Amino acid sequence: MCGLAGIVGLRDAAQPASRAILARMIEALHHRGPDASGVWVDPAGTAGLAHARLSIIDLAGGAQPMATRDAGLHIVFNGEIFNYLELRATLVARGVRFETDSDTEVILRMYEAWGDACVEHFNGDWAFAIWDARRRRLFLSRDRVGVRPLFHAEAGGQFLFASEAKALLRHPALDAAIDPEALGEVFTFWCPVAPRTLFKGIHELPPGHCLALEDGRIRIWPYWRMTFPDAFASVDEADATERLRELLADATRLRLRADVPVGAYLSGGLDSSVVAALVRQASVARLRTFSVTFEDPAFDESAFQNEVVRHLATEHQAVRCTLDDIARVLPEVVRHAEKPLLRTAPAPLFLLSRLVRDAGYKVVLTGEGADEFLGGYDIFKEARIRRFWARRPESRLRPLLLRRLYPYLGTLQAQSDAYLRHFFRVEAGDLDDPLFSHLPRWEMTAGARLFLSPDVRSDLASRDPCGALRERLPAAHARWDELSQAQFIEATTLLPGYILSSQGDRMAMAHSVEGRFPFLDHRVVEFGCTLPARLRMRALNEKYLLKRAAGHLVPASIVRRPKQPYRAPDAAALYRRDGSAREPYIDELLSETRIRRTGLFDARPVGKLVEKARRGNVTGARDNMALIGILSTQLLVEHFVTPSGGLERCRTSNGSSGSS
């Protein structure tokens, strides 16, 4: 894991790449790579690359930017190619000579041998840039599902790219400005949908895509797409169980490759427990595991975590997250996320990665991806129940299934059947909507858009995020079964845009920790997409095949446990019971003066929401999301648009604040 940045001239008259600017850009990514840094500029000034290194493989020989011996190719790379040893052996058999033991050099040599198609051979999580001096050509690539970030922009006649937007904003020709349309997507999907980002003029290279810049022209294309068959072949359940077991074991084995110790996260759920068990199987060393716990029992899963720790005999550490902790670190969390947050859930993970780093670990394996690709989320069960109810909308029994699905949502339990039918879109006319599975979630989130300022709402009035997403769906989507349709939407929006970003890469790399995800091995993903729906979800039994394949590895209570979504306190983390703010920046940024100055939100309804939060009356999901979304957007403006604003004046007495 590392941070990368670069500059390439778009035309001959462009300013040459500046070593000083590259140094400033990569300095902004020091948290991604504190072990070493490097800057290279082409003698002609056409191109420049910069790198901040987190040393994990080939600690002595993997320095970057790296070049071939003839200086024809230069590379900066963020991530890991987990099958690099196998690829290296293939290249050596073809007569290729290596000068390092790094996976970075394997990418260079594969590019020499296969050109742009080299990415099709990689099993890993990556974002990399290769400058081909012979062709005066830049080649960028990002991994299949979007584990590692990569952003680009054009400014001052130059093409800029970096691991995070904050590095691009160090370029003197690029200004930070909030894109209202991105806000509209955040307050619908929880995140902007790539290539859109929160900042005007800054674009995200979508997952599974490559970009080439040659002769001043930019071309972007997909090299991989998530897909499902129109009709599923006959699958033997026993064979499928064994195949999934083999794939997960091998995916875990590959992700243990490192020249530093490797640990694992334990959430208390099935997915992380299975990963920890697979690590335990593959390694003779005692496994170190890490968890986050909460003072509020409504969010705490420590009892389940400890059960797995005892079962696997791991050496375990946990960080206890308080309401004050969330408020204290939220500004820093938002700065690293670089997008508004609608939940505080990333904050405990930020604290967890700090625990991992303080324990001397740089690498952890986690369970992300199982829900998306093996049929685990409540939203998939919810869609199935809604379709079941829609066939008999007058039924008094079928809505009980929705109440049982969300026992932790007290406000939902108190609602009438008529309200539930309206809220969950249980109408025959909704069944044919390709976004059917996600409409209730997105409509609830979009309710928070009422707090946007009149100017922003006017600007967004003619823009329909859901309509735009419908147009981007592949034609084959209409032919897939209902579960596959829902999984595709989840895996191409929330997974890369929020789960792997705001809750994943950004929170881990804030403390220089690399997350690795066996369930996101592309072989596991592609195999999951070939499974008939009945093997992904049997009736309302989620992750059916995973439980068959790996359930024996963990305690039976973990396998039987209903899906528990990871959550953290929201409004309660901002205001104490006496109505006082837990941190001074909260009152400052949510004040009428600051809301009006920013201009993105309507001060009057925001003021009413804040007063409601002070009284402890923010209990519904919409108001919680709105409150956190408004505050996090204000923090982003403070950090990036008006960096000399008032946040520094709100530092707490012990010197802590969100600025860093």
XYZ file of C-alpha atoms in Angstrom, residues 37-636:
600
model
C 9.116 8.746 -0.685
C 10.461 9.503 -4.132
C 10.007 11.916 -7.027
C 11.055 11.448 -10.644
C 10.752 13.949 -13.494
C 11.366 13.153 -17.137
C 14.483 15.033 -18.437
C 12.263 16.814 -20.949
C 9.763 17.761 -18.253
C 6.962 15.964 -20.092
C 6.047 13.752 -17.165
C 6.697 13.404 -13.473
C 5.835 10.744 -10.911
C 5.840 10.773 -7.113
C 5.412 8.037 -4.540
C 4.927 7.604 -0.796
C 5.768 4.063 0.269
C 4.311 1.710 2.846
C 6.860 -1.108 2.758
C 5.215 -4.537 2.814
C 6.856 -6.645 0.084
C 10.596 -6.530 -0.730
C 11.346 -4.024 2.005
C 14.851 -3.337 0.701
C 14.357 -3.400 -3.068
C 10.898 -2.060 -3.825
C 11.559 1.687 -3.854
C 9.473 3.813 -6.233
C 9.174 5.444 -8.695
C 10.685 2.343 -10.309
C 12.094 2.145 -13.823
C 13.285 -0.483 -16.232
C 17.043 -0.611 -16.735
C 16.797 1.328 -20.031
C 14.513 3.940 -18.399
C 11.886 3.210 -21.049
C 9.199 2.582 -18.458
C 8.558 4.212 -15.086
C 5.898 3.175 -12.575
C 4.246 4.270 -9.348
C 1.982 1.699 -7.723
C -0.468 1.534 -4.825
C -1.678 -1.869 -3.672
C -0.614 -5.465 -4.066
C -0.505 -8.009 -6.877
C -1.089 -11.137 -4.833
C -0.195 -13.621 -7.581
C 3.079 -11.859 -8.378
C 5.198 -14.927 -7.566
C 3.357 -17.046 -10.130
C 3.548 -14.286 -12.744
C 7.219 -13.779 -12.015
C 7.910 -17.504 -12.512
C 6.134 -17.393 -15.876
C 8.206 -14.419 -16.990
C 11.477 -15.948 -15.790
C 10.670 -19.056 -17.834
C 10.416 -16.740 -20.838
C 13.883 -15.343 -20.162
C 12.980 -12.173 -18.259
C 15.581 -11.120 -15.678
C 14.469 -9.345 -12.495
C 16.433 -6.886 -10.407
C 14.131 -6.824 -7.351
C 11.811 -9.187 -5.492
C 8.889 -6.749 -5.630
C 5.459 -7.090 -7.181
C 5.988 -3.596 -8.594
C 8.636 -4.855 -10.997
C 6.326 -7.719 -11.985
C 3.780 -5.133 -13.181
C 6.444 -3.424 -15.296
C 7.588 -6.681 -16.858
C 4.019 -7.822 -17.481
C 3.316 -4.509 -19.209
C 6.381 -5.062 -21.397
C 5.109 -8.517 -22.323
C 1.351 -7.960 -22.582
C 0.807 -4.223 -22.906
C -2.482 -2.888 -21.570
C -3.846 -6.443 -21.324
C -1.441 -7.152 -18.467
C -4.154 -6.157 -15.989
C -6.250 -9.151 -16.994
C -3.583 -11.423 -15.477
C -3.428 -9.718 -12.084
C -5.036 -11.010 -8.930
C -4.892 -8.101 -6.553
C -5.938 -4.664 -5.411
C -4.206 -1.905 -7.320
C -3.989 1.558 -8.693
C -0.897 2.236 -10.767
C 0.519 4.586 -13.365
C 3.109 3.675 -16.011
C 4.898 6.312 -18.053
C 5.990 4.750 -21.347
C 8.801 7.066 -22.448
C 9.213 5.310 -25.786
C 5.640 6.137 -26.778
C 5.284 9.256 -24.610
C 2.209 7.539 -23.210
C 0.654 7.372 -19.754
C -1.239 4.251 -18.684
C -3.399 4.141 -15.538
C -5.302 1.187 -14.137
C -7.533 0.447 -11.147
C -8.492 -2.938 -9.692
C -11.700 -4.705 -10.625
C -13.976 -3.829 -7.693
C -12.416 -0.537 -6.586
C -10.411 -1.381 -3.475
C -7.689 1.172 -4.222
C -8.527 4.778 -5.180
C -7.311 6.740 -8.194
C -8.303 10.290 -9.154
C -7.428 12.584 -12.056
C -7.964 16.141 -13.236
C -6.795 18.634 -15.851
C -5.337 21.977 -14.841
C -2.898 24.462 -16.362
C -2.482 22.396 -19.517
C -1.458 19.359 -17.466
C -3.033 16.021 -16.643
C -2.846 15.291 -12.914
C -3.480 12.051 -11.056
C -3.178 10.864 -7.473
C -4.421 8.366 -4.905
C -6.514 11.018 -3.170
C -8.078 14.306 -4.209
C -6.194 16.199 -1.505
C -2.959 15.585 -3.404
C -4.430 17.003 -6.626
C -5.560 20.082 -4.718
C -1.931 20.814 -3.873
C -1.420 21.759 -7.538
C -1.519 25.571 -7.807
C -3.729 25.553 -10.914
C -6.503 23.475 -9.342
C -9.068 25.010 -6.994
C -11.430 23.148 -4.676
C -15.102 23.735 -5.455
C -18.045 21.598 -4.350
C -20.069 19.974 -7.135
C -23.798 20.342 -6.242
C -24.680 17.361 -8.409
C -22.286 15.238 -6.352
C -24.099 16.389 -3.222
C -27.334 15.257 -4.828
C -25.845 11.799 -5.364
C -24.463 11.640 -1.819
C -27.881 12.530 -0.420
C -29.335 9.672 -2.453
C -26.790 6.862 -2.845
C -24.572 7.755 0.189
C -21.712 8.575 -2.211
C -20.976 10.111 -5.608
C -20.984 7.539 -8.388
C -17.666 7.358 -10.244
C -16.393 9.147 -12.245
C -18.093 11.976 -10.324
C -16.462 13.191 -7.102
C -17.402 15.836 -4.586
C -15.068 18.336 -6.284
C -15.717 20.013 -9.629
C -13.100 19.070 -12.181
C -11.764 16.085 -10.232
C -12.745 12.660 -11.532
C -12.434 9.154 -10.145
C -11.248 6.374 -12.444
C -14.066 3.820 -12.060
C -13.285 0.327 -10.768
C -12.244 -2.148 -13.433
C -11.146 0.615 -15.805
C -7.958 1.755 -17.502
C -6.990 5.169 -18.825
C -4.450 6.039 -21.503
C -3.122 9.491 -22.332
C -1.285 9.724 -25.641
C -0.811 12.614 -28.070
C -2.910 14.806 -25.798
C -5.940 12.496 -26.061
C -7.475 10.641 -23.121
C -9.169 7.279 -23.550
C -10.943 5.420 -20.712
C -12.269 1.872 -21.053
C -13.397 -1.071 -18.895
C -11.295 -4.219 -18.846
C -13.642 -6.085 -16.421
C -17.337 -5.996 -15.608
C -19.429 -7.732 -13.000
C -22.013 -9.852 -14.813
C -24.474 -12.684 -14.320
C -25.689 -15.300 -16.795
C -29.104 -14.852 -18.357
C -29.858 -18.435 -17.340
C -27.938 -20.444 -14.773
C -26.484 -23.813 -15.620
C -27.302 -26.774 -13.435
C -25.057 -26.664 -10.364
C -24.397 -29.530 -7.991
C -24.637 -28.096 -4.474
C -21.919 -30.326 -3.049
C -19.517 -29.458 -5.873
C -20.270 -25.744 -5.508
C -19.660 -25.956 -1.768
C -16.276 -27.536 -2.262
C -15.327 -25.093 -5.020
C -16.161 -22.074 -2.848
C -14.185 -23.599 0.012
C -11.140 -24.051 -2.239
C -11.356 -20.555 -3.698
C -11.624 -18.878 -0.303
C -8.712 -20.872 1.085
C -6.522 -19.929 -1.870
C -7.628 -16.291 -1.836
C -6.652 -16.129 1.835
C -3.331 -17.873 1.216
C -2.386 -15.343 -1.445
C -3.346 -12.425 0.806
C -1.008 -13.610 3.534
C 1.987 -12.847 1.306
C 3.940 -10.095 3.010
C 7.351 -9.404 4.502
C 5.661 -7.936 7.590
C 3.227 -9.473 10.126
C -0.411 -9.861 9.040
C -3.427 -9.618 11.356
C -7.199 -9.763 10.941
C -10.281 -7.775 11.907
C -13.051 -9.457 13.897
C -16.473 -7.801 13.843
C -18.370 -10.649 15.476
C -20.186 -11.538 12.263
C -19.843 -14.526 9.976
C -17.660 -12.992 7.253
C -14.759 -11.674 9.327
C -14.910 -14.799 11.517
C -14.553 -17.050 8.467
C -11.616 -14.993 7.186
C -9.884 -15.171 10.572
C -10.452 -18.918 10.657
C -8.987 -19.319 7.158
C -5.947 -17.293 8.200
C -5.622 -19.497 11.265
C -5.728 -22.584 9.040
C -3.099 -21.255 6.650
C -0.613 -19.955 9.201
C 1.284 -21.722 11.980
C 1.952 -18.463 13.802
C -0.541 -17.276 16.385
C -2.997 -14.903 14.787
C -3.425 -11.337 16.025
C -6.992 -10.076 15.738
C -8.458 -6.621 16.280
C -11.962 -5.352 17.042
C -13.910 -2.235 17.897
C -16.419 -2.263 20.743
C -18.959 0.314 21.922
C -20.087 1.593 25.276
C -23.664 1.508 23.982
C -24.916 -2.124 24.041
C -27.186 -1.416 21.057
C -24.067 -1.241 18.865
C -21.650 -3.481 20.760
C -20.780 -6.945 19.403
C -17.976 -7.814 21.815
C -19.705 -10.947 23.125
C -19.650 -12.469 19.637
C -16.115 -11.244 18.984
C -14.875 -12.867 22.179
C -16.612 -16.126 21.292
C -14.651 -16.283 18.035
C -11.424 -15.296 19.805
C -11.839 -18.218 22.209
C -12.734 -20.598 19.387
C -9.710 -19.663 17.258
C -7.349 -18.975 20.175
C -6.216 -15.666 18.692
C -4.209 -12.962 20.415
C -6.817 -10.236 20.543
C -7.016 -6.492 21.096
C -10.026 -4.203 21.013
C -10.533 -0.457 21.069
C -13.551 0.762 22.992
C -15.280 3.595 21.151
C -17.191 6.188 23.144
C -19.530 8.920 21.988
C -16.862 11.492 22.843
C -14.330 9.568 20.728
C -16.570 9.775 17.661
C -17.087 13.516 18.025
C -13.388 14.098 18.624
C -12.094 12.275 15.533
C -14.936 13.035 13.113
C -13.208 16.053 11.493
C -10.132 13.980 10.761
C -12.282 11.105 9.521
C -14.086 13.409 7.074
C -10.808 14.894 5.852
C -9.544 11.433 4.990
C -12.856 10.324 3.443
C -12.975 13.391 1.126
C -16.740 13.076 0.780
C -19.733 13.770 3.008
C -20.692 11.004 5.413
C -24.281 10.179 6.298
C -23.245 7.971 9.198
C -20.506 8.140 11.838
C -19.649 4.471 11.197
C -16.230 5.257 9.641
C -15.052 6.937 12.868
C -14.734 3.742 14.966
C -12.891 2.093 12.073
C -10.494 5.041 12.035
C -9.797 4.340 15.724
C -9.461 0.626 14.981
C -6.783 1.157 12.344
C -4.850 3.315 14.791
C -4.938 0.425 17.262
C -3.590 -1.901 14.566
C -0.761 0.453 13.691
C 0.117 1.040 17.362
C 0.355 -2.742 17.742
C 3.060 -2.782 15.053
C 0.927 -4.170 12.219
C 0.617 -2.825 8.676
C -1.668 -5.462 7.127
C -5.066 -6.860 8.160
C -7.449 -9.237 6.430
C -11.155 -8.406 6.655
C -14.512 -9.841 5.558
C -15.812 -7.199 3.129
C -17.387 -8.482 -0.067
C -19.196 -11.594 1.157
C -22.533 -9.810 1.520
C -22.378 -8.166 -1.910
C -21.356 -11.203 -3.929
C -22.724 -14.158 -1.943
C -26.135 -12.725 -1.061
C -25.885 -11.457 2.500
C -27.440 -8.036 2.927
C -30.819 -7.349 4.523
C -31.658 -5.182 1.526
C -31.720 -8.345 -0.618
C -34.100 -10.068 1.812
C -36.135 -6.883 2.061
C -36.624 -6.799 -1.706
C -37.732 -10.436 -1.685
C -40.268 -9.753 1.094
C -41.557 -6.649 -0.693
C -42.170 -8.635 -3.862
C -43.881 -11.350 -1.810
C -46.130 -8.782 -0.109
C -46.882 -6.964 -3.396
C -48.489 -10.133 -4.743
C -51.072 -9.852 -1.919
C -50.945 -6.215 -0.757
C -54.018 -6.667 1.450
C -52.264 -9.325 3.571
C -51.870 -8.606 7.291
C -49.272 -11.342 7.781
C -46.734 -10.577 5.068
C -45.698 -7.135 6.448
C -44.746 -8.916 9.678
C -41.750 -10.280 7.801
C -40.459 -6.740 7.313
C -40.859 -5.991 11.006
C -38.946 -9.154 11.893
C -36.203 -8.216 9.422
C -35.373 -4.991 11.270
C -35.903 -5.654 14.989
C -33.354 -2.938 15.872
C -35.356 -0.161 14.146
C -37.855 0.900 16.787
C -39.460 3.617 14.656
C -40.289 1.063 11.955
C -41.963 -1.291 14.438
C -44.436 1.400 15.473
C -45.654 2.210 11.952
C -48.935 1.054 10.411
C -49.137 -1.443 7.571
C -50.317 1.349 5.274
C -47.232 3.382 6.096
C -44.967 0.384 5.521
C -46.624 -0.343 2.175
C -45.988 3.240 1.071
C -42.468 3.456 2.533
C -41.295 0.135 1.095
C -42.912 0.763 -2.300
C -45.075 -2.347 -2.101
C -47.110 -1.564 -5.189
C -47.489 -3.591 -8.350
C -46.320 -0.653 -10.453
C -42.948 -0.597 -8.702
C -42.034 -4.206 -9.406
C -40.703 -3.544 -12.905
C -38.387 -0.720 -11.862
C -34.779 -1.933 -12.360
C -33.883 -0.118 -9.124
C -36.744 -1.741 -7.188
C -34.503 -3.303 -4.541
C -32.942 0.013 -3.522
C -35.751 2.538 -3.947
C -36.866 2.656 -0.272
C -33.327 3.187 0.969
C -32.560 5.882 -1.570
C -35.875 7.679 -1.122
C -35.333 7.788 2.631
C -31.820 9.156 2.130
C -33.058 11.690 -0.427
C -35.379 13.112 2.198
C -32.313 14.784 3.651
C -32.057 16.856 0.451
C -34.805 19.056 1.879
C -32.098 20.647 4.025
C -30.150 21.812 0.968
C -30.312 25.519 0.215
C -32.945 26.790 -2.257
C -30.206 27.567 -4.792
C -28.766 24.050 -4.635
C -32.206 22.443 -4.739
C -33.082 24.564 -7.749
C -29.888 23.480 -9.455
C -30.736 19.830 -8.765
C -34.430 20.069 -9.645
C -33.911 18.891 -13.204
C -31.359 16.230 -12.263
C -32.590 12.797 -11.269
C -29.783 10.638 -9.802
C -31.889 7.478 -9.996
C -32.848 8.199 -13.597
C -29.207 8.684 -14.529
C -28.302 5.418 -12.794
C -31.029 3.540 -14.678
C -29.487 4.738 -17.941
C -26.063 3.453 -16.886
C -27.246 -0.067 -16.107
C -26.064 -2.658 -18.648
C -28.702 -3.937 -21.043
C -28.285 -7.425 -19.612
C -29.463 -6.194 -16.200
C -33.095 -6.538 -17.294
C -32.567 -10.242 -18.069
C -31.027 -11.166 -14.713
C -32.923 -12.654 -11.806
C -34.095 -10.267 -9.095
C -31.340 -11.087 -6.596
C -28.650 -10.620 -9.239
C -30.095 -7.245 -10.184
C -29.974 -6.105 -6.557
C -26.458 -7.433 -6.019
C -25.183 -5.643 -9.113
C -26.563 -2.306 -7.934
C -25.111 -2.734 -4.457
C -21.707 -3.892 -5.715
C -21.326 -1.042 -8.213
C -22.543 1.852 -6.049
C -22.268 1.501 -2.265
C -19.418 -1.033 -2.231
C -16.757 1.025 -4.069
C -18.192 4.433 -3.185
C -18.661 3.965 0.557
C -17.813 0.527 2.027
C -14.375 0.197 0.413
C -13.700 3.917 0.493
C -15.103 5.868 3.441
C -15.222 2.793 5.686
C -12.342 0.942 4.044
C -9.195 2.231 2.360
C -9.444 5.776 3.725
C -9.883 4.803 7.380
C -7.196 2.114 7.266
C -4.684 4.192 5.331
C -5.232 7.168 7.623
C -2.945 5.192 9.945
C -0.890 3.452 7.226
C -2.696 0.104 7.445
C -3.467 -2.023 4.396
C -6.739 -3.934 4.295
C -6.939 -7.155 2.285
C -10.190 -8.852 1.296
C -10.304 -12.563 0.400
C -13.989 -12.349 -0.562
C -13.041 -9.732 -3.192
C -10.606 -12.019 -4.983
C -11.956 -11.772 -8.520
C -12.187 -15.561 -8.766
C -14.493 -15.630 -5.727
C -16.537 -12.735 -7.122
C -16.911 -14.343 -10.543
C -17.771 -17.719 -9.020
C -20.407 -16.101 -6.822
C -21.990 -14.560 -9.901
C -22.394 -18.024 -11.498
C -24.355 -19.389 -8.535
C -28.122 -19.724 -8.896
C -30.023 -17.445 -6.557
C -31.064 -20.407 -4.380
C -27.410 -21.024 -3.455
C -26.790 -17.398 -2.595
C -29.994 -16.937 -0.588
C -32.229 -19.888 0.312
C -35.642 -18.372 1.059
C -34.535 -15.715 3.605
C -31.402 -17.577 4.683
C -28.611 -15.263 3.516
C -25.191 -16.482 2.263
C -26.506 -20.018 2.124
C -23.543 -21.537 0.282
C -20.964 -19.695 2.375
C -22.494 -21.138 5.527
C -22.281 -24.605 3.998
C -18.734 -24.120 2.779
C -17.173 -22.455 5.801
C -19.654 -22.712 8.636
C -17.654 -25.518 10.255
C -14.731 -23.134 10.785
C -16.499 -20.899 13.314
C -18.834 -21.393 16.293
C -22.335 -22.539 15.389
C -23.817 -19.509 17.138
C -21.993 -17.228 14.677
C -23.403 -19.146 11.725
C -26.945 -19.066 13.123
C -26.744 -15.427 14.158
C -28.987 -13.120 12.074
C -27.203 -10.562 9.936
C -26.271 -7.569 12.104
C -25.331 -4.472 10.082
C -22.338 -2.547 11.349
C -23.588 0.683 12.915
C -22.371 3.451 15.211
C -24.176 6.199 17.166
C -25.003 9.270 15.077
C -26.768 12.297 16.614
C -25.983 11.067 20.125
C -22.280 11.339 19.280
C -22.633 15.080 18.633
C -24.733 16.304 21.566
C -24.792 15.330 25.230
C -28.011 14.789 27.145
C -27.841 18.338 28.501
C -27.903 19.659 24.907
C -24.275 20.767 24.817
C -22.053 19.935 21.871
C -19.368 17.340 22.554
C -16.798 19.384 20.597
C -16.664 23.146 19.890
C -16.457 22.716 16.096
C -19.989 21.254 16.051
C -21.667 24.443 17.245
C -19.402 26.555 15.054
C -20.037 24.729 11.791
C -23.768 24.219 12.380
C -24.351 27.830 13.393
C -26.653 29.976 11.274
C -23.709 32.197 10.312
C -21.575 29.339 9.006
C -24.471 27.606 7.261
C -25.334 30.830 5.413
C -21.673 31.486 4.589
C -21.207 28.059 3.059
C -24.409 28.418 1.051
C -25.061 24.716 0.553
C -27.817 24.291 3.142
C -30.922 26.152 4.253
C -30.129 27.731 7.626
C -33.691 27.706 8.963
C -34.496 23.957 8.712
C -30.923 23.138 9.713
C -31.391 25.230 12.843
C -34.581 23.338 13.692
C -32.796 20.015 13.162
C -29.943 21.086 15.434
C -32.382 22.095 18.173
C -34.103 18.750 17.789
C -30.726 17.024 18.220
C -29.958 19.084 21.320
C -33.192 17.820 22.881
C -32.270 14.229 22.032
C -35.217 13.875 19.661
C -33.343 12.877 16.494
C -34.246 9.195 16.318
C -35.300 8.524 12.725
C -32.841 7.470 10.044
C -33.568 10.437 7.784
C -32.832 13.097 10.389
C -29.760 11.243 11.638
C -28.381 11.036 8.108
C -29.225 14.660 7.430
C -27.495 15.880 10.587
C -24.298 13.912 9.960
C -24.397 14.747 6.250
C -24.712 18.487 6.874
C -21.941 18.541 9.469
C -19.566 16.422 7.383
C -20.182 18.603 4.313
C -19.436 21.692 6.387
C -16.226 20.010 7.564
C -15.210 19.270 3.970
